[in-house]
mmCIF file of C-alpha atoms and ligand atoms in Angstrom:
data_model
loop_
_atom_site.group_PDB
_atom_site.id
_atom_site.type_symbol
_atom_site.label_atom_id
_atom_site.label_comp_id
_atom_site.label_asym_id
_atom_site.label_seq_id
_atom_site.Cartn_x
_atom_site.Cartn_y
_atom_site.Cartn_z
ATOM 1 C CA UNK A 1 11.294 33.547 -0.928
ATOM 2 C CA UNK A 2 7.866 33.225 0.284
ATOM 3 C CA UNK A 3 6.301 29.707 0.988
ATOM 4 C CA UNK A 4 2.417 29.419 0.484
ATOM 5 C CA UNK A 5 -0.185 27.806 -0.573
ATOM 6 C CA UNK A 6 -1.526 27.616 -4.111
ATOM 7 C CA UNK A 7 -4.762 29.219 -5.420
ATOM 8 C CA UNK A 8 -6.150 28.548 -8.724
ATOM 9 C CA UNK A 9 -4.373 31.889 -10.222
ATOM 10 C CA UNK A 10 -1.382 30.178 -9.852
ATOM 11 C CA UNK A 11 -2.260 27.318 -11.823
ATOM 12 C CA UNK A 12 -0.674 28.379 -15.501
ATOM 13 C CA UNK A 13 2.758 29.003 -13.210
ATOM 14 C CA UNK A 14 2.745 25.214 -12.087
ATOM 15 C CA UNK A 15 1.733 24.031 -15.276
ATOM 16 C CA UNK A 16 4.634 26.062 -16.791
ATOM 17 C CA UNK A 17 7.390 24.688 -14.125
ATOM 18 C CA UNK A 18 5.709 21.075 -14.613
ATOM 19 C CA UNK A 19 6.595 20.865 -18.104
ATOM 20 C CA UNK A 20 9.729 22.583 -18.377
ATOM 21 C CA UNK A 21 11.043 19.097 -15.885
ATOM 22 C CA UNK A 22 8.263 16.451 -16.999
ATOM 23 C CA UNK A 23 10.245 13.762 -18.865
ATOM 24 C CA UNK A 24 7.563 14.007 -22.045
ATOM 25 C CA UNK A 25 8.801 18.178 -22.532
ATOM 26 C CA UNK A 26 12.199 18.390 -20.658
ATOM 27 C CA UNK A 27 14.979 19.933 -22.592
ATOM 28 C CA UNK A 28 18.341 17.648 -22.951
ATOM 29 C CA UNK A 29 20.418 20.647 -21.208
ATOM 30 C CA UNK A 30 17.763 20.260 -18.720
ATOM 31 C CA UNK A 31 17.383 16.166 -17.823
ATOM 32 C CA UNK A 32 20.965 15.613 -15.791
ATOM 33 C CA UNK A 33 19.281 17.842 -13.374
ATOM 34 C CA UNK A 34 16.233 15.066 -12.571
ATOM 35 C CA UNK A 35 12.916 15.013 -14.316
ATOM 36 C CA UNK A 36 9.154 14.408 -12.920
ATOM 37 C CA UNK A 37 7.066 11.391 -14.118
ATOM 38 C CA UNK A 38 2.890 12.753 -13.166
ATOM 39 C CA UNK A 39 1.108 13.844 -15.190
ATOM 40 C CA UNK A 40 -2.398 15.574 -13.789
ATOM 41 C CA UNK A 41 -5.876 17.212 -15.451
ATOM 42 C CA UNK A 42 -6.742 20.628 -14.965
ATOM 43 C CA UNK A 43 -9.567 19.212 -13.029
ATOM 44 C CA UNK A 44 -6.901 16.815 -10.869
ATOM 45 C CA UNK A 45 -5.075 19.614 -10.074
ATOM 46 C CA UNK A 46 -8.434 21.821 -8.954
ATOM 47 C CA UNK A 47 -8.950 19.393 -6.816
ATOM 48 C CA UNK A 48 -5.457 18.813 -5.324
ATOM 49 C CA UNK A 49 -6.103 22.875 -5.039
ATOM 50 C CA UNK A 50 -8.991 23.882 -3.693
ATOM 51 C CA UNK A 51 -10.161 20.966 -2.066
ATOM 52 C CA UNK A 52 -7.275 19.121 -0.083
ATOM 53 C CA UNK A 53 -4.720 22.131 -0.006
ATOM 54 C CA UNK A 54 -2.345 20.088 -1.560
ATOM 55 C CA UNK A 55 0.109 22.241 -3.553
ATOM 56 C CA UNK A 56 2.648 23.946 -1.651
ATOM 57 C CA UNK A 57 4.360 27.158 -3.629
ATOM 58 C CA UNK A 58 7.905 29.379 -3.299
ATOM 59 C CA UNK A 59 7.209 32.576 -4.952
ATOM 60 C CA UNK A 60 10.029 34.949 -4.966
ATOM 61 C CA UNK A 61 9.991 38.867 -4.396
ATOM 62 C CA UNK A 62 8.351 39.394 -7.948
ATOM 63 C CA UNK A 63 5.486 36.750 -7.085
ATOM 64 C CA UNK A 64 6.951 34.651 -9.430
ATOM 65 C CA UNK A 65 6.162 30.582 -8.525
ATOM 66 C CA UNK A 66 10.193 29.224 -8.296
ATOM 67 C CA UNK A 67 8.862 25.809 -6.931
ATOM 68 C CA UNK A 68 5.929 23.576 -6.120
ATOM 69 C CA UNK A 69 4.842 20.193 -4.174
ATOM 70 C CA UNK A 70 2.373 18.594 -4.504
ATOM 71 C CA UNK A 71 1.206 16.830 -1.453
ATOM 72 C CA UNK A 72 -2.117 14.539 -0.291
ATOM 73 C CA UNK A 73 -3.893 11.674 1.153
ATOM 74 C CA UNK A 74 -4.138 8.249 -0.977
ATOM 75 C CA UNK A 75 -7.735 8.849 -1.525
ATOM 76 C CA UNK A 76 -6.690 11.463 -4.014
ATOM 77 C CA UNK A 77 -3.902 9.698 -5.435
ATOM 78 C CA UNK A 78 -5.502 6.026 -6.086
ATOM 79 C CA UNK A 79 -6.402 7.825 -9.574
ATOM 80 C CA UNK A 80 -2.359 7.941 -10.445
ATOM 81 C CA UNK A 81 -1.101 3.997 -11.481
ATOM 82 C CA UNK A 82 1.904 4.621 -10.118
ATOM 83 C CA UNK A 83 0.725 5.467 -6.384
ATOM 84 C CA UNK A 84 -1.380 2.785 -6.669
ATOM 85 C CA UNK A 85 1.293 0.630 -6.446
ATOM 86 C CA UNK A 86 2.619 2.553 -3.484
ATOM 87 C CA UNK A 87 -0.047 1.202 -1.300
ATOM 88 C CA UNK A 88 0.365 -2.269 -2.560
ATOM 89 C CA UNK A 89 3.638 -2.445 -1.386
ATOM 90 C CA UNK A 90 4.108 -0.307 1.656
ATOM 91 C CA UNK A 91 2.760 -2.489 4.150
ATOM 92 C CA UNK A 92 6.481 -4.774 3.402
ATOM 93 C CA UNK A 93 8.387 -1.451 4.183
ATOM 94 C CA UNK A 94 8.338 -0.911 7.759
ATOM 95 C CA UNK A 95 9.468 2.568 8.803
ATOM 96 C CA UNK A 96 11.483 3.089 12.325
ATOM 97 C CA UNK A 97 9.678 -0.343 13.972
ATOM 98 C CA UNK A 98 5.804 0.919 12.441
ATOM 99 C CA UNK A 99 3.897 -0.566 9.813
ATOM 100 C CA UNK A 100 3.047 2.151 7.207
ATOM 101 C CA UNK A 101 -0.827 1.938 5.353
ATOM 102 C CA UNK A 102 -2.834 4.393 3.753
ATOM 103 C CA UNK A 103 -4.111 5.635 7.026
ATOM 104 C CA UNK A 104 -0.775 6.585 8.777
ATOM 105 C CA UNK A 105 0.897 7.988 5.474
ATOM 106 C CA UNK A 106 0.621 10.703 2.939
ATOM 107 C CA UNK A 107 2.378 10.858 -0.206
ATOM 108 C CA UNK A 108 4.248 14.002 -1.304
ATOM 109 C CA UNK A 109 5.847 14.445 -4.701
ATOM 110 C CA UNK A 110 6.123 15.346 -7.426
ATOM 111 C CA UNK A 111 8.271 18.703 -6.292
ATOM 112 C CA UNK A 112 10.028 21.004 -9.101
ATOM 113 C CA UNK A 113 12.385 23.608 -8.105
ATOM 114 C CA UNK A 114 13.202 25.807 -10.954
ATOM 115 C CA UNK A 115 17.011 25.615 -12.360
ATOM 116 C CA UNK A 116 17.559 29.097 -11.220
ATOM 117 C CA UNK A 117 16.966 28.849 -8.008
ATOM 118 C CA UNK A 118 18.440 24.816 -7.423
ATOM 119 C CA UNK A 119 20.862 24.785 -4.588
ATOM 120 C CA UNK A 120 20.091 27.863 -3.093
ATOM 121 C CA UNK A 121 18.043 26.116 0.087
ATOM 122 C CA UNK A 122 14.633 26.487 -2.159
ATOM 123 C CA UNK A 123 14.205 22.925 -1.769
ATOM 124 C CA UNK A 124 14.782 22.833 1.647
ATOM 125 C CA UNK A 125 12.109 25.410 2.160
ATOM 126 C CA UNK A 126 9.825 23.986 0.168
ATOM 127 C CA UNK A 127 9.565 20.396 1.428
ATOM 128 C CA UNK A 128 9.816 21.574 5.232
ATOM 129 C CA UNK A 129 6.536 23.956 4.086
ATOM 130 C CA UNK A 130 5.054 21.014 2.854
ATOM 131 C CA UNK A 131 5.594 18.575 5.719
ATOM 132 C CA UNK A 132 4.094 21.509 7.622
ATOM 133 C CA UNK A 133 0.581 21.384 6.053
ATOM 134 C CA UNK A 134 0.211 17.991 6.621
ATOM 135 C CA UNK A 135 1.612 17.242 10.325
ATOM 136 C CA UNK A 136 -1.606 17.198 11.660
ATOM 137 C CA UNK A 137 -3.029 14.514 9.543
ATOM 138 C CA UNK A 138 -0.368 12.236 9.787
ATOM 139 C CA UNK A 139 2.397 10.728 11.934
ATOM 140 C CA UNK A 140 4.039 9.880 8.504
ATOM 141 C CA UNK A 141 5.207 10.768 4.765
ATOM 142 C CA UNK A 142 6.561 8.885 2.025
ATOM 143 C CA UNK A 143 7.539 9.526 -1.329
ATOM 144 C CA UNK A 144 8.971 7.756 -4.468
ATOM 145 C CA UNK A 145 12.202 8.432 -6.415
ATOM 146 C CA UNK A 146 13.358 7.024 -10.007
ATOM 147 C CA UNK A 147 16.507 5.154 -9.117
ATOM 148 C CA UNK A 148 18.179 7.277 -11.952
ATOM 149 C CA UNK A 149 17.196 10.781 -10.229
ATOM 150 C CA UNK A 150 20.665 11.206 -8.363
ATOM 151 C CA UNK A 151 19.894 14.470 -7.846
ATOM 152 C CA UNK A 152 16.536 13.968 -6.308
ATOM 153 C CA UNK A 153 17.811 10.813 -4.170
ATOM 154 C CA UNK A 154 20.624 12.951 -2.918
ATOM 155 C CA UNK A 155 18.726 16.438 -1.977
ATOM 156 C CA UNK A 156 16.035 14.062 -0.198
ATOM 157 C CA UNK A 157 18.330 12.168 1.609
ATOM 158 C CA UNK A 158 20.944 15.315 2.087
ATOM 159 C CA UNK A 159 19.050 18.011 2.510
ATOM 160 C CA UNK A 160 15.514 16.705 3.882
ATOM 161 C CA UNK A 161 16.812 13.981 5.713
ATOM 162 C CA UNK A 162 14.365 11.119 4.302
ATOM 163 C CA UNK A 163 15.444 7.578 4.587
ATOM 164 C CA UNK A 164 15.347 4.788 2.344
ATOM 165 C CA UNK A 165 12.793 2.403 3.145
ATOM 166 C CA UNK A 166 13.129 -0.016 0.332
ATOM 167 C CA UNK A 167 12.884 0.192 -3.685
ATOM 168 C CA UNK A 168 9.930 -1.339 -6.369
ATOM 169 C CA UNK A 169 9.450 -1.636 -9.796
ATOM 170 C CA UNK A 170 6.722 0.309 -11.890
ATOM 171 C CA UNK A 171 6.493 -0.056 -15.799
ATOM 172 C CA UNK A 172 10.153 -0.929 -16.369
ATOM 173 C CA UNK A 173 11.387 1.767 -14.067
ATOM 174 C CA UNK A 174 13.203 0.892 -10.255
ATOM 175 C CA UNK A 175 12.238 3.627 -7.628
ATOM 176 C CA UNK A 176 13.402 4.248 -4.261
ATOM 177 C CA UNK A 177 10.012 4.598 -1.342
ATOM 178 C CA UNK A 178 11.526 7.330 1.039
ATOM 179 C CA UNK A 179 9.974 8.361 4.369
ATOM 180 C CA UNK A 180 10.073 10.496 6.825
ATOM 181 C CA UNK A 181 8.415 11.628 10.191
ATOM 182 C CA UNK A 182 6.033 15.152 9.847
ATOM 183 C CA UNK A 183 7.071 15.870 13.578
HETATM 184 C C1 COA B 1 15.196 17.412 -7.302
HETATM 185 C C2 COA B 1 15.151 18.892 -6.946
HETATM 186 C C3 COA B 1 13.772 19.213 -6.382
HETATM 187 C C4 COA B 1 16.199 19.157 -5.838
HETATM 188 O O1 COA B 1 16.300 20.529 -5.570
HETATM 189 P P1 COA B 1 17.748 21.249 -5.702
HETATM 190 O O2 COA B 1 17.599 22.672 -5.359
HETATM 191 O O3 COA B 1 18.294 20.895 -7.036
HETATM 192 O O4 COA B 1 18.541 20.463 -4.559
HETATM 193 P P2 COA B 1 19.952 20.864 -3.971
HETATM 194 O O5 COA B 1 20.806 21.497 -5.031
HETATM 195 O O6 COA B 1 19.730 21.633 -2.721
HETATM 196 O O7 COA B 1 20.519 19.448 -3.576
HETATM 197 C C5 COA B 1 20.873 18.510 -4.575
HETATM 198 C C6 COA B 1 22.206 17.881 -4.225
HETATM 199 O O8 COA B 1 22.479 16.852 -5.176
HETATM 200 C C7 COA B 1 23.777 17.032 -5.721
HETATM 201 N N1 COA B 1 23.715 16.503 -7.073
HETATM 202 C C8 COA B 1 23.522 17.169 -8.233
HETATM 203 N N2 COA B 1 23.457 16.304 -9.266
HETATM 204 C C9 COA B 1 23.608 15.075 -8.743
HETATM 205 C C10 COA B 1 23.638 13.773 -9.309
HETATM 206 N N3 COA B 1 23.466 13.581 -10.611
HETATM 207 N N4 COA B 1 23.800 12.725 -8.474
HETATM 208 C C11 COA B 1 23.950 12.909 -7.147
HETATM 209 N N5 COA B 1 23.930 14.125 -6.550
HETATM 210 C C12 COA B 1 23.748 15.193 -7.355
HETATM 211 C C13 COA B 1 24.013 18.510 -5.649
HETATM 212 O O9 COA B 1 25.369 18.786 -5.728
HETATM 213 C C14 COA B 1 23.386 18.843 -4.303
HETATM 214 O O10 COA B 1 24.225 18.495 -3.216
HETATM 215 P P3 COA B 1 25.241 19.561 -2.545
HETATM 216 O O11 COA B 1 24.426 20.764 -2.168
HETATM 217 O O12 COA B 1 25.798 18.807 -1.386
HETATM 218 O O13 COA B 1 26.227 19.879 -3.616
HETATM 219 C C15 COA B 1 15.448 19.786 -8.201
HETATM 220 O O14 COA B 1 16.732 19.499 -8.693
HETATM 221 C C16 COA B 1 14.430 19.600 -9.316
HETATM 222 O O15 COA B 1 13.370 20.212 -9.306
HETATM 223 N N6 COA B 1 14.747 18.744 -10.338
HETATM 224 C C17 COA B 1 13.859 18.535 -11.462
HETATM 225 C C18 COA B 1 12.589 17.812 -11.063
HETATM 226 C C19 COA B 1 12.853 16.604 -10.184
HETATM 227 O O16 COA B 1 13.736 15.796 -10.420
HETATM 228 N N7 COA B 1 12.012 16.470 -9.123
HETATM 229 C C20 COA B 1 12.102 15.383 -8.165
HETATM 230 C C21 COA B 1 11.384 14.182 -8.642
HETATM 231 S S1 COA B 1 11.415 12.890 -7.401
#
């Protein structure tokens, strides 16, 4: 599996994975298996793109995009309710004895690894590539996690090693705020 960066070819391949696991178009045999809540515009996603270098890719041996995260500053993400509300309530969650703002923090998410490739250290791959591109930028990242995503809550947890830093409410839902150091 290769790890990379996205370019705007590979935009129909996100939008593809996206909506397969967004929870407007995911199949039923699909949904145990954890769904994604953002939605972004073709001009959203240029941005996230080409501009802040924002959407980290697996590709297998075929060139064929097996998983993306998406990945950038709150200046970029103020336009998403949801994150929004992040930053309202992140200065409450302190992180490891430091106060967490939208200057020492990032937010990553969502990330989609394809069912055929789930379990096989994809994810693991992905989200270290991710943390990589950012490590310069900031000391911290945090992400958010619908308390009925076991499988998301347990593979960031598990396998990325992201603590729990306390939970909020968002249009009727209840989400976990995880973080994690970049170094
Ligand atoms: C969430 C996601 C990125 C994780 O990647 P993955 O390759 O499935 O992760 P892994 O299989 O390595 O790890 C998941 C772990 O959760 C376990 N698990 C599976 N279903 C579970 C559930 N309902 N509750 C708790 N744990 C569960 C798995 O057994 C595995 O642990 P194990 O390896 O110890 O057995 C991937 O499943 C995905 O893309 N899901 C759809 C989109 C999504 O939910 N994105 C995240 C939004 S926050």
């Amino acid at each position: 599996m290769e790890y990379t960066l996205a370019t705007m070819n590979d935009l129909p391949a996100i939008k593809a994975l996206l909506a397969r696991y967004h929870k407007d178009t995911i199949s039923q045999e699909d949904i145990a298996g954890g769904f994604v809540t953002t939605k972004l515009s073709d001009q959203q996603f240029e941005d996230l793109i080409v501009n802040r270098k924002g959407v980290t890719l697996a590709k297998d041996e075929n060139g064929t995009v097996k998983a993306f995260a998406l990945a950038a500053g709150w200046d970029y993400w103020m336009q998403v309710p949801i994150m929004k509300r992040m930053t309202e309530v992140l200065p409450d969650m302190p992180f490891e004895g430091t106060a967490l703002d939208e200057t020492n923090t990032y937010q990553y998410g969502p990330v989609c690894v394809d069912v055929s490739v789930r379990g096989t250290g994809v994810f693991e791959g992905i989200f270290k590539a991710s943390l990589k591109q950012f490590e310069d930028q900031y000391p911290v990242m945090v992400t958010f996690i619908n308390q009925i995503n076991g499988r998301s809550y347990a593979a960031h947890t598990k396998k990325a090693h992201m603590t729990e830093i306390g939970t909020f409410d968002f249009n009727n839902n209840h989400y976990w705020m995880m973080a994690i150091k970049t170094r």
